[in-house]
């Protein structure tokens, strides 16, 4: 069994309040959980309007399966025009 964790720092350019930021994040996190076999949550910059840090975790029997899920999840984040991924680190456990 292998666990892959992707840690993404992102910028939400059009967020002018925490409410705007939460609306964008809620859509993204919900879609990630619905489409892929991953867990996802905001793990940083909770009180900053235009910045966020998202962690995505995937568990699989092998590294290839977990990596496939994480890469698909990252592509989904990139498909949202209102958010930009700036730094992404992947860790294997």
C-alpha positions as CSV (number, residue, x, y, z in Angstrom):
1,X,0.0,0.0,0.0
2,X,1.2,3.5,-0.8
3,X,-0.1,6.9,0.1
4,X,0.6,9.9,-2.2
5,X,0.0,13.4,-0.9
6,X,0.0,16.5,-3.2
7,X,0.5,19.8,-1.4
8,X,-0.5,22.8,-3.7
9,X,-0.2,26.5,-3.1
10,X,-2.7,28.4,-5.2
11,X,-3.7,32.0,-6.0
12,X,-7.3,33.0,-6.4
13,X,-7.1,36.3,-8.3
14,X,-10.7,37.4,-8.3
15,X,-11.4,36.8,-4.6
16,X,-12.2,40.0,-2.8
17,X,-13.2,38.5,0.5
18,X,-13.0,35.2,2.4
19,X,-16.5,34.5,1.2
20,X,-15.4,34.7,-2.4
21,X,-12.4,32.4,-1.7
22,X,-14.6,29.9,0.1
23,X,-17.0,29.7,-2.8
24,X,-14.2,28.9,-5.2
25,X,-12.6,26.4,-2.9
26,X,-15.9,24.6,-2.1
27,X,-16.6,24.0,-5.8
28,X,-13.1,22.6,-6.4
29,X,-12.9,20.4,-3.3
30,X,-16.4,19.0,-3.9
31,X,-15.6,18.2,-7.5
32,X,-12.3,16.5,-6.5
33,X,-14.0,14.3,-4.0
34,X,-16.8,13.4,-6.4
35,X,-14.7,12.6,-9.5
36,X,-11.6,10.9,-8.0
37,X,-10.8,8.5,-5.2
38,X,-9.0,11.2,-3.1
39,X,-9.3,13.2,0.0
40,X,-8.9,16.9,-0.3
41,X,-8.9,19.9,2.1
42,X,-7.6,23.4,2.6
43,X,-4.6,23.2,4.9
44,X,-3.1,26.7,4.8
45,X,-3.7,30.4,4.4
46,X,-7.2,30.2,6.0
47,X,-7.4,33.9,6.7
48,X,-5.9,35.2,3.4
49,X,-8.3,36.2,0.6
50,X,-6.3,35.4,-2.5
51,X,-4.1,32.6,-1.4
52,X,-4.8,29.0,-0.4
53,X,-3.0,25.7,0.2
54,X,-4.8,22.5,-0.7
55,X,-3.7,19.0,0.3
56,X,-4.9,16.0,-1.8
57,X,-4.2,12.4,-0.6
58,X,-4.6,9.2,-2.5
59,X,-4.2,5.6,-1.3
60,X,-3.5,2.7,-3.6
61,X,-2.0,-0.7,-3.8
62,X,0.8,0.6,-5.9
63,X,2.5,3.9,-6.7
64,X,1.2,4.0,-10.3
65,X,-2.5,4.0,-9.1
66,X,-2.0,6.7,-6.5
67,X,0.1,8.8,-9.0
68,X,-2.7,8.5,-11.6
69,X,-5.3,9.8,-9.2
70,X,-3.2,12.7,-8.0
71,X,-2.3,13.8,-11.5
72,X,-5.9,13.7,-12.6
73,X,-6.9,15.7,-9.5
74,X,-4.2,18.3,-10.3
75,X,-5.5,18.6,-13.9
76,X,-9.0,19.2,-12.5
77,X,-7.7,22.1,-10.3
78,X,-5.9,23.5,-13.4
79,X,-9.2,23.4,-15.3
80,X,-10.7,26.1,-13.1
81,X,-9.9,29.5,-14.6
82,X,-10.3,31.4,-11.3
83,X,-7.4,29.5,-9.5
84,X,-3.7,29.1,-10.4
85,X,-1.5,26.5,-8.9
86,X,1.9,28.1,-8.1
87,X,3.9,25.5,-6.1
88,X,3.1,21.7,-5.9
89,X,5.0,19.1,-4.0
90,X,4.2,15.4,-4.0
91,X,5.3,13.2,-1.1
92,X,5.1,9.3,-1.0
93,X,4.5,7.4,2.2
